[in-house]
Amino acid sequence: MTKAQRWNRYWDRKSATYDAEMGVWDRRLFGDSREWACGQARGEVLEVAVGTGLNLPWYPAEVTLTGLDLSAGMLEIARSRARELGREVTLRQGSAHELPFADASFDTVVCTFGLCAIPDPAAAVAQMHRVLRPGGRLILVDHVAGSSVVVRAAQWLVELASVPLAGEHFRRRPLKLVEALGMPVERRERFKLGLVERLVARKVS
């Protein structure tokens, strides 16, 4: 079994409990981050790592929405959620490492709590940049390396189990990947001991 197949099967299994687990984290740590991210989306929108569609209720009604995820199990739940909400959305299975879209296809790309588990986050962010139109927005939210040495040490200990078992990283900083691409960061917020970071960056015209 390839690594991709392994993670696909893992997230298919995880889909059954994902909403309940994320609900706890949303209440205790992430706060209004989903509403914050989706509320800033405009035009033709791509959500990478759409998962079970937890963000769907928060998008403006006027956007045209496409969601992509590696897991068929996650996407099936997202389709059910979209039907319940009466939300028009195109859902596709695929890898964040090789987004199946042409260059400059979207006005906004959103990724919330996905880069922590995508195997190559630099490749994923580069792909998000590629499919953005000039002047388009990249909106990211994730749990990241904490502000203090003590917090980062605790995160390192957690990663000893979380990375091999679930591919879950706690000390990444998507901000640095965005800056490496030369994207101006227009808005950035960090809270909960620096454990949560959310940002809006713009693709240079």
Backbone as ProteinMPNN parsed JSONL, in Angstrom:
{"seq_chain_A": "MTKAQRWNRYWDRKSATYDAEMGVWDRRLFGDSREWACGQARGEVLEVAVGTGLNLPWYPAEVTLTGLDLSAGMLEIARSRARELGREVTLRQGSAHELPFADASFDTVVCTFGLCAIPDPAAAVAQMHRVLRPGGRLILVDHVAGSSVVVRAAQWLVELASVPLAGEHFRRRPLKLVEALGMPVERRERFKLGLVERLVARKVS", "coords_chain_A": {"N_chain_A": [[0.837, -1.194, 0.0], [0.576, 2.199, -0.899], [1.746, 5.376, 0.483], [-0.119, 7.377, 0.009], [-2.477, 5.876, -0.409], [-2.686, 4.722, 2.093], [-3.185, 6.966, 3.773], [-5.536, 7.816, 2.645], [-7.305, 5.721, 3.285], [-7.154, 5.951, 6.038], [-8.387, 8.486, 6.53], [-10.885, 7.983, 5.467], [-11.885, 6.162, 7.361], [-11.786, 7.827, 9.563], [-13.738, 9.667, 9.045], [-16.176, 9.021, 10.191], [-16.147, 9.843, 12.852], [-15.221, 12.386, 12.782], [-16.636, 14.906, 12.75], [-17.678, 15.156, 15.364], [-15.323, 15.209, 16.896], [-14.011, 17.485, 15.873], [-15.869, 19.377, 16.582], [-15.501, 19.657, 19.329], [-12.905, 20.797, 19.392], [-13.404, 23.139, 17.974], [-15.063, 24.519, 19.759], [-13.439, 24.775, 22.034], [-10.936, 25.744, 21.256], [-10.629, 26.851, 18.57], [-12.638, 28.705, 18.122], [-14.364, 31.279, 16.437], [-13.266, 30.732, 13.966], [-13.91, 29.39, 11.55], [-16.132, 30.776, 10.548], [-14.908, 33.272, 10.315], [-12.956, 32.783, 8.303], [-14.433, 31.808, 6.024], [-16.285, 33.815, 5.615], [-14.881, 35.792, 4.359], [-14.476, 35.008, 1.811], [-14.706, 35.351, -1.736], [-16.277, 35.518, -4.98], [-15.345, 32.984, -7.317], [-14.688, 30.155, -5.556], [-12.374, 27.961, -4.058], [-12.191, 25.351, -1.795], [-9.713, 23.709, -0.157], [-9.036, 20.507, 1.154], [-11.649, 20.008, 2.123], [-13.034, 18.234, 3.664], [-15.62, 17.021, 5.739], [-17.308, 19.011, 5.128], [-17.744, 21.012, 7.048], [-17.401, 23.739, 6.924], [-19.279, 24.696, 5.169], [-21.771, 26.004, 5.932], [-20.984, 28.619, 6.389], [-20.18, 30.122, 4.224], [-20.612, 32.949, 2.037], [-23.733, 33.434, 0.35], [-23.564, 34.123, -2.327], [-21.201, 33.174, -3.486], [-19.421, 31.008, -5.77], [-18.847, 27.721, -5.266], [-16.306, 25.295, -4.864], [-15.161, 22.218, -3.639], [-12.445, 20.233, -2.455], [-11.12, 17.069, -1.573], [-9.085, 14.438, -0.194], [-10.303, 12.136, 0.713], [-12.838, 9.837, 0.03], [-14.815, 9.045, 1.787], [-15.067, 11.253, 3.53], [-15.977, 13.149, 1.682], [-18.478, 12.133, 0.973], [-20.014, 12.608, 3.236], [-19.848, 15.377, 3.206], [-21.323, 15.916, 0.88], [-23.877, 15.126, 1.694], [-24.291, 17.002, 3.706], [-24.287, 19.372, 2.213], [-26.612, 18.994, 0.692], [-28.551, 19.036, 2.729], [-28.287, 21.655, 3.562], [-29.083, 22.966, 1.328], [-27.165, 23.873, -0.406], [-25.304, 24.847, -3.174], [-22.612, 23.17, -4.439], [-19.584, 22.052, -5.86], [-18.018, 19.042, -5.526], [-14.967, 17.38, -5.349], [-12.746, 14.594, -5.575], [-9.35, 14.411, -4.71], [-5.807, 15.221, -4.626], [-4.128, 17.562, -2.539], [-1.576, 18.114, -3.211], [-1.403, 18.088, -5.942], [-3.371, 19.866, -7.414], [-6.321, 19.457, -9.28], [-6.874, 21.497, -11.271], [-6.865, 24.227, -13.608], [-4.307, 26.776, -14.045], [-4.792, 29.89, -12.371], [-7.62, 29.735, -11.747], [-9.399, 30.425, -9.715], [-10.918, 32.873, -7.547], [-10.677, 32.956, -4.829], [-8.996, 30.962, -2.446], [-9.444, 28.653, 0.097], [-8.33, 27.151, 3.099], [-8.817, 25.362, 5.922], [-7.567, 24.105, 8.883], [-6.258, 22.019, 7.595], [-3.667, 21.947, 6.505], [-2.09, 21.047, 8.535], [-2.112, 18.318, 8.398], [-1.626, 17.547, 5.801], [0.718, 15.859, 3.839], [2.901, 17.182, 2.438], [3.134, 20.288, 3.008], [4.248, 22.581, 1.84], [4.223, 22.079, -0.914], [1.458, 21.944, -1.249], [0.584, 24.569, -0.588], [1.894, 25.962, -2.603], [0.505, 24.983, -4.805], [-2.05, 26.001, -4.265], [-1.513, 28.696, -4.577], [-0.902, 28.683, -7.295], [-3.387, 28.116, -8.553], [-4.852, 30.334, -7.983], [-6.246, 33.395, -9.153], [-4.609, 36.375, -10.392], [-4.346, 38.822, -7.894], [-6.073, 37.448, -6.308], [-7.402, 35.952, -3.249], [-5.834, 34.142, -0.632], [-6.83, 32.217, 1.979], [-6.126, 31.088, 5.093], [-6.373, 28.944, 7.911], [-5.153, 27.495, 10.853], [-3.948, 25.189, 13.412], [-0.93, 25.868, 15.037], [2.676, 26.055, 15.651], [3.249, 26.865, 19.009], [3.529, 29.956, 20.923], [5.356, 29.993, 23.037], [8.353, 28.457, 24.388], [7.859, 26.355, 26.124], [5.276, 25.504, 25.405], [5.764, 24.697, 22.762], [7.517, 22.591, 23.239], [5.815, 20.767, 24.484], [4.126, 20.298, 22.333], [5.895, 19.025, 20.622], [6.272, 16.605, 21.974], [3.699, 15.521, 21.775], [3.585, 15.159, 19.027], [5.257, 12.98, 18.644], [3.649, 10.786, 18.794], [1.379, 11.529, 17.274], [2.168, 12.142, 14.64], [3.296, 9.723, 13.347], [1.03, 8.077, 13.658], [-1.27, 9.421, 12.728], [-0.492, 11.356, 10.937], [-0.541, 13.935, 11.831], [0.479, 17.151, 12.44], [1.776, 19.524, 14.748], [3.429, 21.7, 14.927], [3.804, 23.263, 12.689], [4.05, 26.167, 10.472], [2.153, 27.725, 8.454], [2.213, 30.381, 7.614], [4.888, 31.018, 7.041], [5.324, 29.58, 4.708], [3.633, 30.87, 2.949], [4.772, 33.44, 2.905], [7.203, 32.788, 1.745], [6.503, 32.45, -0.879], [6.198, 34.974, -1.713], [3.826, 36.291, -1.262], [1.877, 38.986, -0.265], [0.802, 39.452, 3.046], [-2.236, 40.345, 4.152], [-3.842, 40.338, 6.344], [-3.597, 39.107, 9.628], [-4.021, 36.985, 12.39], [-3.406, 35.76, 15.651], [-3.838, 33.543, 18.335], [-4.808, 32.118, 21.582], [-2.443, 31.291, 23.153], [-0.811, 31.446, 20.983], [-1.411, 29.222, 19.52], [-3.288, 29.025, 17.517], [-3.5, 30.23, 14.261], [-4.517, 32.554, 11.849], [-4.925, 33.777, 8.563], [-4.958, 36.133, 5.82], [-3.871, 36.306, 2.596], [-2.623, 37.795, -0.423], [-2.502, 37.17, -3.903], [0.007, 38.379, -5.931], [-0.536, 40.705, -8.477]], "CA_chain_A": [[0.0, 0.0, 0.0], [1.335, 3.446, -0.948], [1.413, 6.313, 1.552], [-1.37, 8.044, -0.349], [-3.569, 4.937, -0.154], [-2.791, 4.569, 3.545], [-3.858, 8.125, 4.349], [-6.903, 7.816, 2.135], [-8.06, 4.777, 4.114], [-7.226, 6.51, 7.398], [-9.393, 9.548, 6.588], [-12.193, 7.353, 5.25], [-12.317, 5.656, 8.666], [-11.911, 8.963, 10.479], [-14.906, 10.477, 8.699], [-17.304, 8.679, 11.052], [-16.048, 10.546, 14.137], [-14.546, 13.669, 12.562], [-17.451, 16.062, 13.128], [-17.75, 15.244, 16.823], [-14.011, 15.61, 17.405], [-13.755, 18.874, 15.51], [-16.78, 20.216, 17.349], [-14.838, 19.94, 20.61], [-11.811, 21.742, 19.146], [-13.997, 24.43, 17.597], [-15.569, 25.196, 20.957], [-12.412, 25.018, 23.052], [-9.7, 26.361, 20.77], [-10.663, 27.553, 17.288], [-13.584, 29.82, 18.19], [-15.142, 31.635, 15.243], [-12.323, 30.723, 12.835], [-14.556, 28.965, 10.301], [-16.914, 31.926, 10.09], [-13.922, 34.297, 9.955], [-12.331, 32.435, 7.027], [-15.381, 31.681, 4.917], [-16.96, 35.086, 5.409], [-14.042, 36.663, 3.533], [-14.359, 34.421, 0.472], [-15.404, 36.088, -2.782], [-16.195, 35.022, -6.359], [-15.191, 31.538, -7.476], [-13.957, 29.754, -4.357], [-11.926, 26.58, -3.875], [-11.757, 24.942, -0.46], [-8.824, 22.546, -0.161], [-9.278, 19.71, 2.36], [-13.003, 20.396, 2.527], [-13.467, 17.29, 4.683], [-17.047, 16.702, 5.793], [-18.088, 20.201, 4.781], [-18.095, 21.797, 8.23], [-17.378, 25.167, 6.608], [-20.302, 25.067, 4.184], [-22.793, 26.985, 6.356], [-20.425, 29.943, 6.649], [-19.834, 30.845, 2.995], [-21.648, 33.84, 1.502], [-24.622, 32.754, -0.597], [-23.287, 34.482, -3.716], [-19.976, 32.603, -4.046], [-19.472, 29.724, -6.473], [-17.984, 26.956, -4.369], [-15.76, 23.978, -5.198], [-14.411, 21.632, -2.535], [-11.604, 19.086, -2.817], [-10.582, 16.308, -0.449], [-8.48, 13.155, -0.549], [-11.093, 11.02, 1.214], [-14.197, 9.647, -0.491], [-15.709, 8.997, 2.934], [-15.303, 12.629, 3.946], [-16.76, 13.829, 0.659], [-19.849, 11.656, 1.016], [-20.672, 13.359, 4.304], [-19.96, 16.761, 2.721], [-22.442, 15.968, -0.071], [-25.108, 15.078, 2.484], [-24.428, 18.295, 4.393], [-24.652, 20.365, 1.203], [-28.028, 18.789, 0.366], [-29.343, 19.498, 3.874], [-28.212, 23.114, 3.603], [-29.516, 23.533, 0.053], [-25.99, 24.615, -0.861], [-24.703, 24.406, -4.435], [-21.161, 23.021, -4.313], [-18.955, 20.987, -6.639], [-17.078, 18.328, -4.666], [-14.084, 16.519, -6.121], [-11.713, 13.872, -4.849], [-8.031, 14.664, -5.272], [-4.707, 15.535, -3.714], [-3.706, 18.959, -2.427], [-0.247, 18.225, -3.813], [-1.572, 18.252, -7.393], [-4.759, 20.285, -7.58], [-6.759, 19.162, -10.657], [-7.476, 22.692, -11.842], [-5.942, 25.034, -14.401], [-3.764, 27.983, -13.431], [-5.65, 31.082, -12.272], [-9.014, 29.308, -11.878], [-10.247, 30.823, -8.598], [-10.73, 34.178, -6.918], [-10.344, 32.718, -3.422], [-8.707, 29.602, -2.004], [-9.578, 28.538, 1.548], [-7.942, 25.882, 3.713], [-8.89, 25.464, 7.372], [-7.191, 22.928, 9.652], [-5.882, 20.965, 6.667], [-2.224, 21.904, 6.263], [-1.456, 20.32, 9.633], [-2.096, 16.882, 8.103], [-1.202, 17.299, 4.425], [2.116, 15.435, 3.963], [3.849, 18.197, 1.961], [2.381, 21.546, 3.031], [4.831, 23.556, 0.916], [3.683, 21.774, -2.238], [0.04, 22.282, -1.249], [0.431, 26.02, -0.647], [2.309, 26.368, -3.95], [-0.616, 24.666, -5.695], [-3.099, 26.986, -3.991], [-1.056, 29.93, -5.223], [-0.982, 28.483, -8.751], [-4.75, 28.147, -9.08], [-5.434, 31.646, -7.718], [-6.107, 34.455, -10.139], [-3.88, 37.542, -9.89], [-5.162, 39.611, -6.99], [-6.947, 36.575, -5.534], [-7.136, 35.788, -1.822], [-5.573, 32.861, 0.004], [-7.29, 32.317, 3.367], [-5.669, 29.905, 5.824], [-6.499, 28.86, 9.367], [-4.635, 26.213, 11.342], [-3.228, 25.185, 14.673], [0.475, 26.039, 14.662], [3.633, 26.051, 16.755], [2.885, 27.839, 20.015], [4.384, 31.129, 21.107], [6.393, 29.804, 24.058], [9.187, 27.256, 24.304], [7.192, 25.298, 26.881], [4.182, 24.997, 24.575], [6.344, 23.974, 21.614], [8.062, 21.328, 23.743], [4.669, 19.88, 24.668], [3.671, 19.907, 20.995], [6.875, 18.05, 20.11], [5.967, 15.327, 22.611], [2.466, 15.014, 21.17], [3.89, 14.737, 17.649], [5.906, 11.669, 18.651], [2.589, 9.806, 18.527], [0.388, 11.968, 16.292], [2.68, 12.132, 13.265], [3.272, 8.383, 12.738], [-0.275, 7.426, 13.706], [-2.333, 10.133, 12.01], [0.06, 12.376, 10.062], [-0.979, 15.212, 12.393], [1.59, 17.987, 12.894], [1.345, 20.623, 15.615], [4.42, 22.777, 14.988], [3.981, 23.903, 11.388], [3.668, 27.574, 10.363], [1.792, 28.051, 7.07], [2.609, 31.754, 7.32], [6.231, 31.035, 6.441], [5.189, 29.072, 3.34], [3.004, 31.951, 2.184], [5.777, 34.492, 2.735], [8.23, 32.285, 0.825], [5.98, 32.615, -2.239], [6.116, 36.403, -2.007], [2.438, 36.766, -1.174], [1.663, 39.934, 0.827], [-0.195, 39.063, 4.04], [-3.055, 41.527, 4.419], [-4.464, 40.243, 7.669], [-3.121, 37.938, 10.369], [-4.402, 36.936, 13.791], [-2.866, 34.603, 16.36], [-4.41, 33.572, 19.673], [-4.725, 30.891, 22.38], [-1.018, 31.016, 23.355], [-0.208, 31.332, 19.669], [-1.682, 27.902, 18.959], [-4.135, 29.165, 16.336], [-3.128, 31.354, 13.414], [-5.344, 32.693, 10.658], [-4.371, 34.841, 7.732], [-5.428, 36.389, 4.458], [-2.787, 36.77, 1.741], [-3.073, 38.193, -1.772], [-1.595, 36.85, -5.002], [0.451, 39.623, -6.58], [-1.006, 40.827, -9.864]], "C_chain_A": [[0.878, 1.252, 0.0], [0.932, 4.341, 0.234], [0.079, 7.003, 1.275], [-2.57, 7.149, -0.059], [-3.789, 4.756, 1.346], [-3.558, 5.734, 4.169], [-5.296, 8.243, 3.866], [-7.788, 6.91, 2.995], [-8.214, 5.315, 5.533], [-8.346, 7.545, 7.49], [-10.791, 9.031, 6.271], [-12.742, 6.83, 6.576], [-12.621, 6.798, 9.623], [-13.192, 9.76, 10.24], [-16.09, 10.228, 9.627], [-17.305, 9.474, 12.355], [-15.526, 11.973, 13.997], [-15.36, 14.86, 13.066], [-17.5, 16.243, 14.641], [-16.433, 15.73, 17.41], [-13.724, 17.078, 17.099], [-14.682, 19.834, 16.247], [-16.191, 20.595, 18.696], [-13.742, 20.975, 20.422], [-12.328, 23.113, 18.749], [-14.441, 25.204, 18.831], [-14.439, 25.621, 21.895], [-11.228, 25.846, 22.553], [-9.899, 27.275, 19.568], [-11.656, 28.715, 17.25], [-14.348, 30.035, 16.894], [-14.314, 31.552, 13.961], [-12.963, 30.296, 11.517], [-15.362, 30.117, 9.711], [-15.996, 33.035, 9.593], [-13.354, 34.033, 8.567], [-13.325, 32.482, 5.875], [-16.081, 33.0, 4.605], [-16.19, 36.05, 4.54], [-13.86, 36.141, 2.105], [-15.219, 35.204, -0.519], [-15.264, 35.362, -4.124], [-16.202, 33.504, -6.452], [-14.216, 31.051, -6.419], [-13.602, 28.273, -4.416], [-11.599, 26.371, -2.41], [-10.963, 23.654, -0.566], [-8.946, 21.846, 1.189], [-10.634, 20.083, 2.951], [-13.577, 19.459, 3.577], [-14.942, 16.971, 4.595], [-17.933, 17.912, 5.526], [-18.505, 21.046, 5.964], [-18.126, 23.299, 7.958], [-18.564, 25.621, 5.753], [-21.324, 26.086, 4.682], [-22.291, 28.424, 6.413], [-20.072, 30.724, 5.391], [-20.962, 31.783, 2.581], [-22.455, 33.132, 0.408], [-24.213, 32.982, -2.042], [-22.033, 33.848, -4.299], [-20.283, 31.317, -4.803], [-18.422, 28.835, -5.839], [-17.609, 25.59, -4.934], [-14.974, 23.481, -3.995], [-13.649, 20.404, -2.991], [-11.122, 18.401, -1.553], [-10.034, 14.983, -0.947], [-9.423, 11.992, -0.295], [-12.497, 10.967, 0.621], [-15.209, 9.611, 0.646], [-16.055, 10.377, 3.451], [-16.236, 13.336, 2.963], [-18.214, 13.383, 0.653], [-20.64, 12.388, 2.096], [-20.863, 14.817, 3.88], [-21.119, 16.904, 1.738], [-23.777, 15.963, 0.665], [-25.35, 16.417, 3.177], [-24.869, 19.373, 3.401], [-26.13, 20.24, 0.829], [-28.921, 19.312, 1.494], [-29.405, 21.029, 3.938], [-28.823, 23.769, 2.367], [-28.409, 24.327, -0.6], [-25.449, 24.025, -2.155], [-23.196, 24.347, -4.254], [-20.707, 21.857, -5.189], [-17.898, 20.343, -5.773], [-16.291, 17.327, -5.492], [-13.08, 15.832, -5.216], [-10.369, 14.126, -5.512], [-7.042, 15.053, -4.202], [-4.393, 17.02, -3.722], [-2.337, 19.183, -3.043], [-0.302, 18.473, -5.315], [-3.026, 18.634, -7.661], [-5.194, 20.124, -9.042], [-7.501, 20.322, -11.306], [-6.422, 23.48, -12.604], [-5.413, 26.214, -13.588], [-4.825, 29.086, -13.428], [-7.132, 30.755, -12.465], [-9.946, 29.906, -10.834], [-9.892, 32.209, -8.085], [-10.283, 34.053, -5.467], [-10.018, 31.243, -3.229], [-8.713, 29.606, -0.481], [-9.055, 27.177, 1.986], [-7.938, 26.073, 5.226], [-8.556, 24.115, 8.003], [-6.884, 21.727, 8.75], [-4.39, 20.828, 6.492], [-1.465, 21.194, 7.373], [-1.301, 18.834, 9.321], [-1.738, 16.554, 6.659], [0.288, 16.974, 4.433], [3.142, 16.484, 3.543], [3.133, 19.547, 1.907], [2.936, 22.599, 2.08], [4.302, 23.332, -0.502], [2.213, 22.173, -2.326], [-0.178, 23.789, -1.354], [0.85, 26.551, -2.017], [1.203, 26.093, -4.966], [-1.784, 25.634, -5.496], [-2.767, 28.318, -4.658], [-1.231, 29.834, -6.736], [-2.396, 28.663, -9.267], [-5.476, 29.456, -8.762], [-5.253, 32.582, -8.902], [-5.277, 35.593, -9.551], [-4.807, 38.44, -9.07], [-6.068, 38.787, -6.102], [-6.475, 36.392, -4.102], [-6.839, 34.336, -1.455], [-5.9, 33.024, 1.484], [-6.961, 31.006, 4.072], [-5.949, 30.049, 7.306], [-5.961, 27.502, 9.792], [-4.121, 26.356, 12.754], [-1.743, 25.089, 14.334], [1.369, 25.929, 15.89], [3.31, 27.182, 17.72], [3.915, 28.938, 20.196], [5.541, 30.891, 22.058], [7.15, 28.492, 23.857], [8.505, 26.088, 25.002], [6.069, 24.665, 26.059], [4.727, 24.19, 23.401], [6.943, 22.642, 22.042], [6.939, 20.31, 23.946], [4.137, 19.397, 23.318], [4.606, 18.869, 20.377], [6.589, 16.677, 20.687], [4.713, 14.705, 22.004], [2.733, 14.467, 19.774], [4.594, 13.379, 17.584], [4.895, 10.561, 18.376], [1.716, 10.222, 17.358], [0.886, 11.893, 14.853], [2.686, 10.723, 12.668], [1.887, 7.749, 12.686], [-1.307, 8.083, 12.799], [-1.811, 11.187, 11.049], [-0.241, 13.786, 10.533], [0.205, 15.962, 12.988], [1.056, 19.171, 13.697], [2.294, 21.817, 15.598], [4.694, 23.417, 13.621], [3.564, 25.369, 11.452], [3.376, 27.892, 8.901], [2.178, 29.459, 6.659], [3.943, 31.808, 6.606], [6.19, 30.537, 5.0], [4.592, 30.131, 2.431], [4.022, 33.049, 1.895], [6.863, 34.064, 1.754], [7.807, 32.414, -0.636], [5.846, 34.086, -2.632], [4.717, 36.963, -1.969], [2.311, 37.754, -0.011], [0.544, 39.441, 1.756], [-0.95, 40.314, 4.458], [-3.675, 41.515, 5.808], [-3.943, 38.985, 8.353], [-3.519, 38.067, 11.826], [-3.861, 35.65, 14.407], [-3.358, 34.673, 17.805], [-4.307, 32.2, 20.328], [-3.268, 30.434, 22.529], [-0.282, 30.839, 22.03], [-0.519, 30.026, 18.966], [-2.546, 27.951, 17.701], [-3.693, 30.406, 15.566], [-4.026, 31.361, 12.184], [-4.896, 33.908, 9.886], [-5.081, 34.928, 6.395], [-4.242, 36.954, 3.694], [-3.334, 37.005, 0.338], [-2.035, 37.745, -2.798], [-1.269, 38.121, -5.758], [0.014, 39.609, -8.028], [0.178, 40.861, -10.821]], "O_chain_A": [[1.81, 1.36, 0.797], [-0.079, 4.102, 0.894], [-0.74, 7.19, 2.174], [-3.574, 7.616, 0.479], [-4.924, 4.651, 1.812], [-4.458, 5.533, 4.984], [-6.167, 8.714, 4.596], [-8.89, 7.298, 3.383], [-9.264, 5.158, 6.156], [-9.162, 7.499, 8.411], [-11.779, 9.584, 6.755], [-13.917, 7.025, 6.886], [-13.582, 6.747, 10.391], [-13.672, 10.451, 11.139], [-16.917, 11.116, 9.831], [-18.372, 9.748, 12.904], [-15.404, 12.689, 14.991], [-14.817, 15.733, 13.743], [-17.377, 17.362, 15.14], [-16.422, 16.564, 18.314], [-13.253, 17.82, 17.961], [-14.313, 20.98, 16.505], [-16.359, 21.724, 19.155], [-13.649, 21.927, 21.196], [-11.76, 24.133, 19.139], [-14.217, 26.411, 18.928], [-14.484, 26.703, 22.479], [-10.593, 26.562, 23.328], [-9.372, 28.387, 19.561], [-11.518, 29.616, 16.423], [-14.908, 29.098, 16.325], [-14.624, 32.225, 12.978], [-12.582, 30.805, 10.463], [-15.279, 30.394, 8.514], [-16.271, 33.664, 8.571], [-13.276, 34.944, 7.743], [-13.072, 33.132, 4.861], [-16.428, 33.265, 3.454], [-16.756, 37.018, 4.031], [-13.174, 36.761, 1.293], [-16.314, 35.658, -0.188], [-14.269, 34.681, -4.374], [-16.962, 32.826, -5.76], [-13.061, 31.476, -6.383], [-14.431, 27.439, -4.781], [-10.815, 27.126, -1.836], [-11.48, 22.63, -1.013], [-8.959, 22.494, 2.235], [-10.742, 20.427, 4.128], [-14.499, 19.831, 4.303], [-15.462, 16.686, 3.516], [-19.153, 17.848, 5.677], [-19.523, 21.735, 5.896], [-18.793, 24.049, 8.671], [-18.814, 26.821, 5.635], [-21.716, 26.965, 3.914], [-23.095, 29.353, 6.479], [-19.696, 31.891, 5.489], [-22.136, 31.455, 2.752], [-21.916, 32.333, -0.358], [-24.478, 32.139, -2.9], [-21.805, 33.964, -5.503], [-21.265, 30.63, -4.523], [-17.234, 29.157, -5.869], [-18.457, 24.837, -5.411], [-14.206, 24.235, -3.396], [-14.139, 19.625, -3.81], [-10.76, 19.06, -0.579], [-10.458, 14.468, -1.982], [-9.366, 10.978, -0.991], [-13.251, 11.937, 0.701], [-16.333, 10.09, 0.494], [-17.211, 10.648, 3.776], [-17.166, 14.034, 3.366], [-19.099, 14.184, 0.353], [-21.8, 12.744, 1.89], [-21.9, 15.42, 4.155], [-21.824, 17.913, 1.762], [-24.695, 16.702, 0.308], [-26.48, 16.903, 3.226], [-25.73, 20.194, 3.718], [-26.822, 21.245, 0.667], [-29.935, 19.96, 1.233], [-30.421, 21.614, 4.311], [-29.056, 24.978, 2.352], [-28.662, 25.33, -1.267], [-25.168, 22.829, -2.221], [-22.567, 25.361, -3.949], [-21.361, 20.816, -5.251], [-16.971, 21.018, -5.325], [-16.861, 16.53, -6.237], [-12.619, 16.4, -4.225], [-10.256, 14.063, -6.737], [-7.387, 15.196, -3.03], [-4.389, 17.66, -4.773], [-1.975, 20.315, -3.363], [0.644, 19.007, -5.895], [-3.819, 17.796, -8.091], [-4.507, 20.603, -9.945], [-8.607, 20.16, -11.822], [-5.234, 23.412, -12.289], [-5.997, 26.598, -12.575], [-5.636, 29.198, -14.347], [-7.82, 31.411, -13.247], [-11.162, 29.905, -11.029], [-8.749, 32.659, -8.169], [-9.599, 34.93, -4.939], [-10.691, 30.376, -3.786], [-8.075, 30.446, 0.153], [-9.304, 26.168, 1.326], [-7.148, 26.856, 5.753], [-9.187, 23.104, 7.694], [-7.199, 20.585, 9.081], [-3.885, 19.715, 6.343], [-0.322, 20.781, 7.177], [-0.454, 18.162, 9.91], [-1.562, 15.381, 6.327], [1.066, 17.748, 4.99], [4.153, 16.658, 4.223], [2.582, 19.91, 0.868], [2.181, 23.424, 1.566], [3.974, 24.288, -1.204], [1.767, 22.681, -3.355], [-1.028, 24.241, -2.122], [0.235, 27.483, -2.536], [0.992, 26.885, -5.884], [-2.431, 26.035, -6.463], [-3.637, 28.976, -5.228], [-1.658, 30.793, -7.379], [-2.599, 29.293, -10.304], [-6.598, 29.665, -9.223], [-4.219, 32.557, -9.57], [-5.243, 35.76, -8.332], [-5.911, 38.771, -9.502], [-6.758, 39.331, -5.239], [-5.313, 36.639, -3.776], [-7.517, 33.418, -1.917], [-5.317, 33.869, 2.164], [-7.457, 29.945, 3.692], [-5.788, 31.123, 7.886], [-6.268, 26.482, 9.176], [-3.884, 27.46, 13.244], [-1.347, 24.324, 13.454], [0.896, 25.739, 17.011], [3.12, 28.325, 17.303], [5.031, 28.855, 19.684], [6.596, 31.508, 21.915], [6.649, 27.552, 23.239], [8.566, 24.955, 24.523], [5.929, 23.442, 26.022], [4.206, 23.121, 23.084], [6.885, 21.667, 21.292], [7.094, 19.134, 23.619], [3.748, 18.239, 23.173], [4.159, 17.949, 19.692], [6.654, 15.681, 19.966], [4.672, 13.501, 21.75], [2.177, 13.44, 19.383], [4.526, 12.701, 16.559], [5.235, 9.528, 17.8], [1.342, 9.386, 16.535], [0.107, 11.609, 13.944], [2.136, 10.526, 11.584], [1.594, 6.971, 11.778], [-2.121, 7.401, 12.176], [-2.61, 11.86, 10.397], [-0.205, 14.729, 9.743], [0.855, 15.482, 13.917], [0.019, 19.745, 13.365], [1.991, 22.848, 16.198], [5.732, 24.052, 13.439], [2.828, 25.778, 12.35], [4.285, 28.295, 8.176], [2.444, 29.711, 5.484], [4.106, 32.574, 5.657], [6.945, 31.024, 4.159], [5.0, 30.272, 1.278], [4.119, 33.529, 0.766], [7.386, 34.894, 1.01], [8.654, 32.479, -1.527], [5.431, 34.403, -3.747], [4.442, 37.998, -2.576], [2.61, 37.392, 1.127], [-0.53, 39.059, 1.292], [-0.375, 41.231, 5.046], [-3.991, 42.564, 6.37], [-3.858, 37.924, 7.734], [-3.373, 39.132, 12.426], [-3.856, 34.595, 13.775], [-3.303, 35.731, 18.431], [-3.798, 31.247, 19.737], [-2.902, 29.342, 22.096], [0.744, 30.162, 21.967], [0.054, 29.745, 17.913], [-2.533, 27.011, 16.906], [-3.534, 31.485, 16.135], [-4.266, 30.326, 11.561], [-4.534, 34.935, 10.462], [-5.698, 33.98, 5.91], [-3.669, 37.967, 4.094], [-4.381, 36.473, -0.032], [-0.834, 37.918, -2.59], [-2.166, 38.852, -6.176], [0.18, 38.608, -8.725], [-0.011, 40.961, -12.034]]}, "name": "protein", "num_of_chains": 1, "seq": "MTKAQRWNRYWDRKSATYDAEMGVWDRRLFGDSREWACGQARGEVLEVAVGTGLNLPWYPAEVTLTGLDLSAGMLEIARSRARELGREVTLRQGSAHELPFADASFDTVVCTFGLCAIPDPAAAVAQMHRVLRPGGRLILVDHVAGSSVVVRAAQWLVELASVPLAGEHFRRRPLKLVEALGMPVERRERFKLGLVERLVARKVS"}
